[in-house]
Short mmCIF file of C-alpha atoms (C1' of nucleotides) in Angstrom, two decimals:
data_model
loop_
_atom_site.label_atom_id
_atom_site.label_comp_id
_atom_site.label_asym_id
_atom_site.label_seq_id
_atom_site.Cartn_x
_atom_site.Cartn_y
_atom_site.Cartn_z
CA UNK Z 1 0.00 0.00 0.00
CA UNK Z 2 1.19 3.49 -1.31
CA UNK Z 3 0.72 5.79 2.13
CA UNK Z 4 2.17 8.79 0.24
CA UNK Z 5 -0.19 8.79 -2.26
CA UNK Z 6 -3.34 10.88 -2.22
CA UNK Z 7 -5.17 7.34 -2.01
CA UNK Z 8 -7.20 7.76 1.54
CA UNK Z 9 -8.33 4.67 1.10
CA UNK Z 10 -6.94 2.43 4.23
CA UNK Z 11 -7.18 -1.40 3.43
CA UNK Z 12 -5.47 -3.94 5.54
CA UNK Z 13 -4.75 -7.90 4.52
CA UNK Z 14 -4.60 -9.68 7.65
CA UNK Z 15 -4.23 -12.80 5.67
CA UNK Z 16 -6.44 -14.33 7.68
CA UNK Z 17 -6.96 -17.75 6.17
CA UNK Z 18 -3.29 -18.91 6.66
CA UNK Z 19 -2.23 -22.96 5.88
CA UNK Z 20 -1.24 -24.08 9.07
CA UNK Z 21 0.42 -27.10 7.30
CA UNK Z 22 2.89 -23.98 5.51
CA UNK Z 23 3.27 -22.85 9.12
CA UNK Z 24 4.36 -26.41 10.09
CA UNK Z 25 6.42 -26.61 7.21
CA UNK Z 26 8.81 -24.12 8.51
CA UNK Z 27 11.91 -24.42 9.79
CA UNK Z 28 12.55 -24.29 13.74
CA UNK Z 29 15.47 -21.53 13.36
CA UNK Z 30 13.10 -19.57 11.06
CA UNK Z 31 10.25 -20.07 13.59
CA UNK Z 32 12.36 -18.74 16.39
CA UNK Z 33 13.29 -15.59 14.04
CA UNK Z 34 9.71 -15.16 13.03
CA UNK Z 35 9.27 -14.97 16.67
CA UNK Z 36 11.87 -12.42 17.53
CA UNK Z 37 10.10 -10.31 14.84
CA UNK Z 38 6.98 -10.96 16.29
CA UNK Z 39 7.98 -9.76 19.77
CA UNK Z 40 9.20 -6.48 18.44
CA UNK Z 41 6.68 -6.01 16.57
CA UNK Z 42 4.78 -6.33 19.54
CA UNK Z 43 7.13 -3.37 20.62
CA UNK Z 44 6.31 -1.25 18.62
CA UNK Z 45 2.56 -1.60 18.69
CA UNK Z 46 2.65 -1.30 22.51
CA UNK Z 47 4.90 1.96 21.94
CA UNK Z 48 2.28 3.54 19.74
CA UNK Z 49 -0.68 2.50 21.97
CA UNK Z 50 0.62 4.25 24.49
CA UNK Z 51 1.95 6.66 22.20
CA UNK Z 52 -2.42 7.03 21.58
CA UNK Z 53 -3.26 6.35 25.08
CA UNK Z 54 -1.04 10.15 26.08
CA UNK Z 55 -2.44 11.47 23.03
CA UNK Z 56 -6.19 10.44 24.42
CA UNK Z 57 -5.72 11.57 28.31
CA UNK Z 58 -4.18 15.16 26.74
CA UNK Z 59 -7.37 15.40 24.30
CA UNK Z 60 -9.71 14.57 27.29
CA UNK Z 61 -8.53 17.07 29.80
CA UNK Z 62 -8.11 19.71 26.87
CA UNK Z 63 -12.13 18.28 26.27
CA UNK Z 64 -12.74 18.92 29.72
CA UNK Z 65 -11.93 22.80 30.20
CA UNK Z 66 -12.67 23.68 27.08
CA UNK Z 67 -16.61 22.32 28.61
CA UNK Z 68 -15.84 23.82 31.56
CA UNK Z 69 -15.69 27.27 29.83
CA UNK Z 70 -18.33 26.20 27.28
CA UNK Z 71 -20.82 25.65 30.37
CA UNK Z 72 -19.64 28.65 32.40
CA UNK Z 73 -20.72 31.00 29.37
CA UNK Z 74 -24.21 29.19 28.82
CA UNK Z 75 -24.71 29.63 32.77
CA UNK Z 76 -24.40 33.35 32.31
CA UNK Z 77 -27.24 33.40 28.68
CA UNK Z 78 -30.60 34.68 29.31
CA UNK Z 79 -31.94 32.95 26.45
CA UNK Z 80 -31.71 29.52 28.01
CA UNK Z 81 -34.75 27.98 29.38
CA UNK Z 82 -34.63 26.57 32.60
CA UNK Z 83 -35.05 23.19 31.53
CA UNK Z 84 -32.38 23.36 28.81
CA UNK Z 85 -29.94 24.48 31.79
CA UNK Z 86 -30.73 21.57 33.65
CA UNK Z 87 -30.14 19.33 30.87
CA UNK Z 88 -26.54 21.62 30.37
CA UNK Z 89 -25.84 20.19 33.87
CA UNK Z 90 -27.00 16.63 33.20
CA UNK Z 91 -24.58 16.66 30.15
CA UNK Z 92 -22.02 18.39 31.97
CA UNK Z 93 -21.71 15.21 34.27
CA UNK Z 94 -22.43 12.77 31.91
CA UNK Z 95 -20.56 9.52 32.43
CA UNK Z 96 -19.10 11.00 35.24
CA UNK Z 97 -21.46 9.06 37.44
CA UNK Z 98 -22.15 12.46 39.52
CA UNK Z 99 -25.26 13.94 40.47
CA UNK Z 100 -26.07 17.57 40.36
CA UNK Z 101 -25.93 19.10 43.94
CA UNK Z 102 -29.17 20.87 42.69
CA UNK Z 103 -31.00 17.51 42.09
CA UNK Z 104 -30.76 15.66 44.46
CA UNK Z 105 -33.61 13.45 43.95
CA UNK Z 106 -33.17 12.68 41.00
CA UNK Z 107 -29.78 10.53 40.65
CA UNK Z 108 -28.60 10.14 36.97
CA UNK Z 109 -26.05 6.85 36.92
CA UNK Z 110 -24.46 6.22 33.58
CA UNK Z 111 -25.77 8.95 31.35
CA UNK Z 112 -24.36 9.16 27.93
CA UNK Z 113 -25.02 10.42 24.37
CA UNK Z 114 -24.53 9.12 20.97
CA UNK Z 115 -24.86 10.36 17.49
CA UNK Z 116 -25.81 7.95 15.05
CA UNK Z 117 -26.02 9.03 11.43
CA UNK Z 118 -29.17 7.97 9.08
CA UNK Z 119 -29.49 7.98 5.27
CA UNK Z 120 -31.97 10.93 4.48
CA UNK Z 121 -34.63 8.58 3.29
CA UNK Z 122 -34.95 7.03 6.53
CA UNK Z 123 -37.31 8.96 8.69
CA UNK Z 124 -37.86 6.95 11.90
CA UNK Z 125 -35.98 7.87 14.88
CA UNK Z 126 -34.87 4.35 15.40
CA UNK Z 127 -31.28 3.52 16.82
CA UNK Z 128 -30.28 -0.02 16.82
CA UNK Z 129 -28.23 -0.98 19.45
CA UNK Z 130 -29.14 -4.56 19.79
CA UNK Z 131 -31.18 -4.03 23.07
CA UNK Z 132 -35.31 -4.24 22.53
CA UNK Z 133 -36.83 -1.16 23.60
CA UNK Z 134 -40.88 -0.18 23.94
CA UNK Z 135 -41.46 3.24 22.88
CA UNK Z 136 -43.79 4.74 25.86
CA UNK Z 137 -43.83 8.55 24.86
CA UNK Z 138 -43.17 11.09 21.95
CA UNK Z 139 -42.95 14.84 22.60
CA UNK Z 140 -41.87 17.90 21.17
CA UNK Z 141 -39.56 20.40 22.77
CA UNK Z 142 -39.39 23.78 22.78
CA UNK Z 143 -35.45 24.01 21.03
CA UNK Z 144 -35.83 21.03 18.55
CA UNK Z 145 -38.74 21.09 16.21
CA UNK Z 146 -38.11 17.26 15.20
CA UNK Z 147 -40.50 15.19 18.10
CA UNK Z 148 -38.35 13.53 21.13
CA UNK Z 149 -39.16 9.45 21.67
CA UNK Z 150 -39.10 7.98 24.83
CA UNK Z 151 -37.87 4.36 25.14
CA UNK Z 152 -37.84 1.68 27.63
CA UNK Z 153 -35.99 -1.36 27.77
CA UNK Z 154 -37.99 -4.17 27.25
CA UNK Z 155 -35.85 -7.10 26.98
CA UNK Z 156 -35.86 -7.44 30.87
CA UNK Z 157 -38.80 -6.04 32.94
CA UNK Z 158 -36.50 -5.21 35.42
CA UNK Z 159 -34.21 -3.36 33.56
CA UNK Z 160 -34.19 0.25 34.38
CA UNK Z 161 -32.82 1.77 31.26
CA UNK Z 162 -34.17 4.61 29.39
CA UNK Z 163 -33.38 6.28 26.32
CA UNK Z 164 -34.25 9.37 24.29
CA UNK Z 165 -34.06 10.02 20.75
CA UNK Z 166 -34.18 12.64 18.77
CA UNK Z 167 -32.85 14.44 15.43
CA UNK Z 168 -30.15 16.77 15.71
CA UNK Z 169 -31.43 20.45 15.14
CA UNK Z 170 -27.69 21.29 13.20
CA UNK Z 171 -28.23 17.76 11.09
CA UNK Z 172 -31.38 16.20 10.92
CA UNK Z 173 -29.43 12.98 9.64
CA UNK Z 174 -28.20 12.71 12.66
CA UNK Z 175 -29.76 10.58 15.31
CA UNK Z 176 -29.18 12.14 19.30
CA UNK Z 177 -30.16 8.69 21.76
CA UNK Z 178 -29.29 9.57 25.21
CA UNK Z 179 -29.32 6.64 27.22
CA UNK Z 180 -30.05 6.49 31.33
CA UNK Z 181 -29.29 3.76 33.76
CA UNK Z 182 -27.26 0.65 33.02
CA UNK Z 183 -28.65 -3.13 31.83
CA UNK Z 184 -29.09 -5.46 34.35
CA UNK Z 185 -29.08 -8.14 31.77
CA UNK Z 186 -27.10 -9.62 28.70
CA UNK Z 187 -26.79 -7.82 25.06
CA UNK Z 188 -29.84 -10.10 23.40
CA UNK Z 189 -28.23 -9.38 20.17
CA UNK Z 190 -25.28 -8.23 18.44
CA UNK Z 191 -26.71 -8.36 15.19
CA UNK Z 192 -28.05 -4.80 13.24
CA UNK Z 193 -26.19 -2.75 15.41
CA UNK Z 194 -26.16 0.88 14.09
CA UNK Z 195 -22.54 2.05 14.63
CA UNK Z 196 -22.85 5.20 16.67
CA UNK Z 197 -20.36 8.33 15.41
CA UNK Z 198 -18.99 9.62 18.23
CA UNK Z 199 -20.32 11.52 22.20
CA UNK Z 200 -22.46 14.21 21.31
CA UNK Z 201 -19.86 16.39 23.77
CA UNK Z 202 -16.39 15.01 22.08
CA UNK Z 203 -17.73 15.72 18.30
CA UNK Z 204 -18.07 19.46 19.04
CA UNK Z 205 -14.76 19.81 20.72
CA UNK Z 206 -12.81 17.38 18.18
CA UNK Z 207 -14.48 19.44 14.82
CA UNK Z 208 -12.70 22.68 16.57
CA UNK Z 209 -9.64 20.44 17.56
CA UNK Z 210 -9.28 19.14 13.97
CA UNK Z 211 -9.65 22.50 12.57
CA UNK Z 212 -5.86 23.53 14.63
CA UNK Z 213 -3.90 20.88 13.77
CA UNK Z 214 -2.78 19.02 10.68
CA UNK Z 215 -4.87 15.84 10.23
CA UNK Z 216 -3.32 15.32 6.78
CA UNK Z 217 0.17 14.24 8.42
CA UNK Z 218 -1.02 12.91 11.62
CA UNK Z 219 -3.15 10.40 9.33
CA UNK Z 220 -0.47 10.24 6.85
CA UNK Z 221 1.96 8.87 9.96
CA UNK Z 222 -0.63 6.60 12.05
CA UNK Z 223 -1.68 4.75 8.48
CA UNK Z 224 2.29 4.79 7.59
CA UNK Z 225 2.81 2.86 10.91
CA UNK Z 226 0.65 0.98 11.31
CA UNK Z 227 -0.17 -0.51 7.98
CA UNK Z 228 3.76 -0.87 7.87
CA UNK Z 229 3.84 -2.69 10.97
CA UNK Z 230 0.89 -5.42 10.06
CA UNK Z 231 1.83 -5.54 6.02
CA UNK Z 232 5.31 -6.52 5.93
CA UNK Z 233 5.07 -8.97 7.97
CA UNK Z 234 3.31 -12.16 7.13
CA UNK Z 235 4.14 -14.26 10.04
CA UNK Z 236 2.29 -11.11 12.10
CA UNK Z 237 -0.74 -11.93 9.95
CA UNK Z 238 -0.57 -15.25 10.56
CA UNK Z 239 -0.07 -15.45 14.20
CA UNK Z 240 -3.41 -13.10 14.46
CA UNK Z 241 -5.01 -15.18 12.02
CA UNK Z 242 -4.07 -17.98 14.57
CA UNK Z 243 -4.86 -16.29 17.81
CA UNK Z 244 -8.51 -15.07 16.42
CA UNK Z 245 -8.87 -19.11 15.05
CA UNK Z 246 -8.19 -20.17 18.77
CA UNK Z 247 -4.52 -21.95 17.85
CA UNK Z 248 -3.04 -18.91 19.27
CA UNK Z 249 -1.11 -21.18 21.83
CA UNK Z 250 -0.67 -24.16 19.73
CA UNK Z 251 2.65 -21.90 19.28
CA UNK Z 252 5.53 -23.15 21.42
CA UNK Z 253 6.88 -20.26 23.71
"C1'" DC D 1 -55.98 -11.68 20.15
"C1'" DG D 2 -51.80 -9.93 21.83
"C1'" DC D 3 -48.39 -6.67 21.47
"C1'" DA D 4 -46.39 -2.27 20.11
"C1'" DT D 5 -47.24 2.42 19.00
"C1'" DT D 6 -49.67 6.76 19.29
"C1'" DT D 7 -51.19 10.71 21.64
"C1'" DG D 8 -53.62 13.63 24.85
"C1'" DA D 9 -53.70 14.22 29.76
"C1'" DC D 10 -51.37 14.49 33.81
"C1'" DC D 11 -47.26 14.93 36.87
"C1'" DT D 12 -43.05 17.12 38.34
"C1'" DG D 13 -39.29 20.42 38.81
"C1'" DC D 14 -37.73 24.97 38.41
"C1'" DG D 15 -37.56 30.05 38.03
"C1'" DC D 16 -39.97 34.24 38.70
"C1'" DG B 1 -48.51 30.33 43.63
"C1'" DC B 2 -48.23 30.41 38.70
"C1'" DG B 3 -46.61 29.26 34.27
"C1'" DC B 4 -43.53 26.79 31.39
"C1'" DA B 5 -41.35 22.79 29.63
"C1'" DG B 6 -39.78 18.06 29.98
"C1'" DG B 7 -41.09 13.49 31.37
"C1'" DT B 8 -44.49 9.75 32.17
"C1'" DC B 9 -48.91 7.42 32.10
"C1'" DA B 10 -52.56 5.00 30.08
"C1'" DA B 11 -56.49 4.50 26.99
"C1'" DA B 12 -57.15 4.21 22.13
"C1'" DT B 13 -55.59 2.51 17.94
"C1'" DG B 14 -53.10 -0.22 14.49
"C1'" DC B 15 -50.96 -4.26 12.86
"C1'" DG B 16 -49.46 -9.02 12.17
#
DNA sequence: CGCATTTGACCTGCGC
DNA sequence: GCGCAGGTCAAATGCG
């Protein structure tokens, strides 16, 4: 694969249907300098995950106060309703697993948002997520003229978790689902499960992010590395192949 | 017939 | 206390 072209295209053969009776085939010494290979290659990846993992923490705090002076202008805006401030406050500590000091009654555990994007044809306001949910309410607020939907989770009767849908008022392709509470039961299915974009809170923050820094070579590099590390390889490939096929420690260490 | 959805009414919290 | 707005309930309705 040609990084330095203008190809964006990112495509990765993990040659994973490898002969195992090629892999036997091998010599021992070449085995054991497959393996050395292996293990720095191993090195490296662990380098740039935590290379990503710094890279992450920075983002989030940066994420964090730039919030922290998002919410601190809203707080001072007149044209905010009183509602929409509370719900400021119950984004503010989403995932954060704290409750507003003004709320007390109301405890919000495991709040969080996702954007899921929809093809412009399809109208409903249905995220799938894999869970079964009962729609028990519809409404239209006062800052979104596209109608709100209130689901429960029906899978489990028990299960306390909510969720709330609704079209975003900057793109109505985009699904909002805020979800409340946390299942007390397994995922029923993995299968149809929209892939949500991205927090609702980290998409505004990374759009302004992007804008300051060059994405072209920070892409450029990442793809360069990576698709270096897992393409020139083939005994890499293989031993994933292997570990995903369960043989993983048919390998001799 | 049973289940899910719809929708108007009602409840609740908050600011003035 | 009142009004506003979001959230929930439950009877009516639709659909397979």
């Amino acid at each position: 694969m040609d990084t330095s072209s203008g190809d964006k295209s990112f495509t990765i053969d993990l040659n994973t249907n490898p002969s195992l009776q090629t892999i036997n085939r091998i010599p021992h010494e070449m085995l054991d300098e497959e393996l050395i290979r292996m293990k720095e290659e191993n090195k490296k990846l662990t380098t740039m995950l935590t290379t990503l993992c710094e890279n992450y923490k920075s983002m989030h705090t940066h994420l964090i106060e730039l919030l922290q002076k998002h919410n601190s202008v809203e707080d001072n805006s007149k044209l905010l309703s009183r509602k929409r401030k509370a719900e400021d406050d119950h984004y503010c500590c989403a995932n954060s697993e704290e409750a507003s000091p003004k709320r007390p009654r109301e405890i919000r555990t495991n709040v969080s948002t996702v954007c899921v994007k929809t093809t412009p044809s399809d109208q409903s306001a249905v995220v799938k997520d894999g869970y079964h949910w009962r729609k028990y309410g519809q409404k239209v607020t006062r800052d979104n003229p596209s109608p709100r939907a209130y689901y429960k989770c029906s899978f489990a009767p028990s299960c306390p978790v909510k969720k709330k849908v609704q079209r975003s008022v900057e793109d109505p392709s985009v699904l909002v689902a805020t979800y409340e509470g946390e299942h007390n039961h397994p995922l029923p299915s993995q299968a149809q499960v929209t892939v949500p974009l991205i927090n609702q809170n980290v998409t505004t923050y990374l759009n302004k992010f992007m804008e300051d820094i060059d994405t072209t070579s920070l892409q450029q590099d990442l793809v360069a590395q990576m698709a270096h590390s897992l393409t020139t390889n083939p005994s890499f490939t293989a031993a994933v192949a292997a570990a995903i096929s369960g043989n993983f420690f048919e390998y001799d260490y």
